[in-house]
Amino acid sequence: MANTYVWKVGQCDRLLETGMINTLHYTVNATDADGTYSVSAYGSVGLEAGEADKFIAYDDVTEAQAVSWAQSAIGGADKVAEIHAALDAQLAEKKTPTTGAGTPWSA
């Protein structure tokens, strides 16, 4: 089984005059296949003004639409795959650590 990824938009910054969302703040949570380990990433991305005839009123925007806009704005499927790969690497490090920290005299 593969790792699972959940994208969430936690905040939408908007222009009050028009209601246009201009920045999305998102998180991506990754969990390993057996649900033992999880990691996350945070980002924010600015949005360009869209075409007026495709404008969606602020109160009508769904989280699924906001996630789709965020993924598109960061670079589409290629960038999403890069983020997932980075989270996969973090999960692998958690499962089988290659580095450690501490002080040897307090063991």
PDB file of C-alpha atoms in Angstrom:
ATOM      1  CA  MET A   1       0.000   0.000   0.000  1.00  0.00           C
ATOM      2  CA  ALA A   2       1.210   3.521  -0.738  1.00  0.00           C
ATOM      3  CA  ASN A   3       1.465   6.619   1.399  1.00  0.00           C
ATOM      4  CA  THR A   4      -1.628   8.819   1.503  1.00  0.00           C
ATOM      5  CA  TYR A   5      -1.677  12.599   1.066  1.00  0.00           C
ATOM      6  CA  VAL A   6      -4.321  15.049   2.238  1.00  0.00           C
ATOM      7  CA  TRP A   7      -4.251  18.609   0.931  1.00  0.00           C
ATOM      8  CA  LYS A   8      -6.053  21.283   2.962  1.00  0.00           C
ATOM      9  CA  VAL A   9      -6.404  25.028   2.559  1.00  0.00           C
ATOM     10  CA  GLY A  10      -6.411  26.609   5.994  1.00  0.00           C
ATOM     11  CA  GLN A  11      -6.741  30.233   4.975  1.00  0.00           C
ATOM     12  CA  CYS A  12      -7.741  32.290   1.948  1.00  0.00           C
ATOM     13  CA  ASP A  13      -6.562  35.895   1.821  1.00  0.00           C
ATOM     14  CA  ARG A  14      -8.876  38.088  -0.257  1.00  0.00           C
ATOM     15  CA  LEU A  15      -9.569  41.612  -1.349  1.00  0.00           C
ATOM     16  CA  LEU A  16     -12.571  42.829   0.618  1.00  0.00           C
ATOM     17  CA  GLU A  17     -13.753  45.132  -2.167  1.00  0.00           C
ATOM     18  CA  THR A  18     -14.119  42.360  -4.737  1.00  0.00           C
ATOM     19  CA  GLY A  19     -13.940  39.155  -2.705  1.00  0.00           C
ATOM     20  CA  MET A  20     -11.159  37.910  -4.985  1.00  0.00           C
ATOM     21  CA  ILE A  21      -8.890  35.396  -3.281  1.00  0.00           C
ATOM     22  CA  ASN A  22      -5.287  36.400  -3.879  1.00  0.00           C
ATOM     23  CA  THR A  23      -3.342  34.061  -1.552  1.00  0.00           C
ATOM     24  CA  LEU A  24      -3.935  30.504  -0.387  1.00  0.00           C
ATOM     25  CA  HIS A  25      -2.246  28.966   2.658  1.00  0.00           C
ATOM     26  CA  TYR A  26      -2.158  25.186   2.407  1.00  0.00           C
ATOM     27  CA  THR A  27      -0.889  22.100   4.189  1.00  0.00           C
ATOM     28  CA  VAL A  28      -0.158  18.650   2.849  1.00  0.00           C
ATOM     29  CA  ASN A  29      -0.296  15.781   5.326  1.00  0.00           C
ATOM     30  CA  ALA A  30       1.269  12.460   4.411  1.00  0.00           C
ATOM     31  CA  THR A  31       0.714   9.201   6.271  1.00  0.00           C
ATOM     32  CA  ASP A  32       2.507   5.935   5.646  1.00  0.00           C
ATOM     33  CA  ALA A  33       0.605   2.898   4.429  1.00  0.00           C
ATOM     34  CA  ASP A  34       0.059   1.377   7.873  1.00  0.00           C
ATOM     35  CA  GLY A  35      -0.841   4.701   9.523  1.00  0.00           C
ATOM     36  CA  THR A  36       2.092   4.636  11.944  1.00  0.00           C
ATOM     37  CA  TYR A  37       3.997   7.701  10.772  1.00  0.00           C
ATOM     38  CA  SER A  38       2.881  11.069   9.461  1.00  0.00           C
ATOM     39  CA  VAL A  39       4.583  14.261   8.285  1.00  0.00           C
ATOM     40  CA  SER A  40       3.342  17.515   6.846  1.00  0.00           C
ATOM     41  CA  ALA A  41       4.357  20.468   4.738  1.00  0.00           C
ATOM     42  CA  TYR A  42       3.033  24.029   4.690  1.00  0.00           C
ATOM     43  CA  GLY A  43       3.048  26.579   1.914  1.00  0.00           C
ATOM     44  CA  SER A  44       1.350  29.648   0.603  1.00  0.00           C
ATOM     45  CA  VAL A  45       0.864  30.727  -2.973  1.00  0.00           C
ATOM     46  CA  GLY A  46      -0.379  33.865  -4.643  1.00  0.00           C
ATOM     47  CA  LEU A  47      -3.114  33.722  -7.234  1.00  0.00           C
ATOM     48  CA  GLU A  48      -3.397  35.772 -10.402  1.00  0.00           C
ATOM     49  CA  ALA A  49      -6.641  37.546 -11.181  1.00  0.00           C
ATOM     50  CA  GLY A  50      -8.806  35.255 -13.274  1.00  0.00           C
ATOM     51  CA  GLU A  51     -11.198  35.977 -16.063  1.00  0.00           C
ATOM     52  CA  ALA A  52     -14.235  37.928 -14.862  1.00  0.00           C
ATOM     53  CA  ASP A  53     -16.718  35.500 -16.412  1.00  0.00           C
ATOM     54  CA  LYS A  54     -15.162  32.617 -14.426  1.00  0.00           C
ATOM     55  CA  PHE A  55     -15.121  34.474 -11.103  1.00  0.00           C
ATOM     56  CA  ILE A  56     -16.555  32.513  -8.175  1.00  0.00           C
ATOM     57  CA  ALA A  57     -17.946  34.554  -5.291  1.00  0.00           C
ATOM     58  CA  TYR A  58     -15.882  34.159  -2.125  1.00  0.00           C
ATOM     59  CA  ASP A  59     -18.767  32.570  -0.193  1.00  0.00           C
ATOM     60  CA  ASP A  60     -19.237  29.992  -2.969  1.00  0.00           C
ATOM     61  CA  VAL A  61     -15.631  28.748  -3.161  1.00  0.00           C
ATOM     62  CA  THR A  62     -15.220  25.173  -1.917  1.00  0.00           C
ATOM     63  CA  GLU A  63     -12.118  23.738  -0.314  1.00  0.00           C
ATOM     64  CA  ALA A  64     -11.762  21.344  -3.242  1.00  0.00           C
ATOM     65  CA  GLN A  65     -11.639  24.317  -5.631  1.00  0.00           C
ATOM     66  CA  ALA A  66      -9.122  26.130  -3.423  1.00  0.00           C
ATOM     67  CA  VAL A  67      -6.894  23.025  -3.248  1.00  0.00           C
ATOM     68  CA  SER A  68      -7.080  22.682  -7.031  1.00  0.00           C
ATOM     69  CA  TRP A  69      -6.133  26.363  -7.459  1.00  0.00           C
ATOM     70  CA  ALA A  70      -3.235  26.010  -5.018  1.00  0.00           C
ATOM     71  CA  GLN A  71      -1.888  22.927  -6.791  1.00  0.00           C
ATOM     72  CA  SER A  72      -2.166  24.638 -10.148  1.00  0.00           C
ATOM     73  CA  ALA A  73      -0.550  27.861  -8.902  1.00  0.00           C
ATOM     74  CA  ILE A  74       2.470  26.078  -7.402  1.00  0.00           C
ATOM     75  CA  GLY A  75       3.265  24.377 -10.693  1.00  0.00           C
ATOM     76  CA  GLY A  76       0.700  21.685 -11.340  1.00  0.00           C
ATOM     77  CA  ALA A  77       1.167  17.938 -11.240  1.00  0.00           C
ATOM     78  CA  ASP A  78       4.971  18.072 -11.446  1.00  0.00           C
ATOM     79  CA  LYS A  79       5.287  20.257  -8.344  1.00  0.00           C
ATOM     80  CA  VAL A  80       2.640  18.224  -6.488  1.00  0.00           C
ATOM     81  CA  ALA A  81       4.699  15.098  -7.255  1.00  0.00           C
ATOM     82  CA  GLU A  82       7.840  16.845  -5.925  1.00  0.00           C
ATOM     83  CA  ILE A  83       6.079  17.710  -2.671  1.00  0.00           C
ATOM     84  CA  HIS A  84       4.804  14.138  -2.325  1.00  0.00           C
ATOM     85  CA  ALA A  85       8.334  12.801  -2.980  1.00  0.00           C
ATOM     86  CA  ALA A  86       9.790  15.092  -0.309  1.00  0.00           C
ATOM     87  CA  LEU A  87       7.148  13.919   2.168  1.00  0.00           C
ATOM     88  CA  ASP A  88       7.877  10.297   1.202  1.00  0.00           C
ATOM     89  CA  ALA A  89      11.553  10.906   2.038  1.00  0.00           C
ATOM     90  CA  GLN A  90      10.596  12.370   5.434  1.00  0.00           C
ATOM     91  CA  LEU A  91       8.406   9.343   6.158  1.00  0.00           C
ATOM     92  CA  ALA A  92      11.223   6.984   5.169  1.00  0.00           C
ATOM     93  CA  GLU A  93      13.596   8.831   7.516  1.00  0.00           C
ATOM     94  CA  LYS A  94      11.089   8.533  10.358  1.00  0.00           C
ATOM     95  CA  LYS A  95      10.650   4.808   9.749  1.00  0.00           C
ATOM     96  CA  THR A  96      14.360   4.049   9.416  1.00  0.00           C
ATOM     97  CA  PRO A  97      16.412   6.946  10.804  1.00  0.00           C
ATOM     98  CA  THR A  98      19.822   7.605   9.302  1.00  0.00           C
ATOM     99  CA  THR A  99      20.739  10.430  11.685  1.00  0.00           C
ATOM    100  CA  GLY A 100      20.353  11.066  15.382  1.00  0.00           C
ATOM    101  CA  ALA A 101      20.892  13.814  17.920  1.00  0.00           C
ATOM    102  CA  GLY A 102      21.548  14.042  21.603  1.00  0.00           C
ATOM    103  CA  THR A 103      24.374  13.970  24.092  1.00  0.00           C
ATOM    104  CA  PRO A 104      26.221  10.720  24.789  1.00  0.00           C
ATOM    105  CA  TRP A 105      26.685  11.450  28.488  1.00  0.00           C
ATOM    106  CA  SER A 106      22.974  11.634  29.254  1.00  0.00           C
ATOM    107  CA  ALA A 107      21.942   8.275  27.820  1.00  0.00           C
TER     108      ALA A 107
END
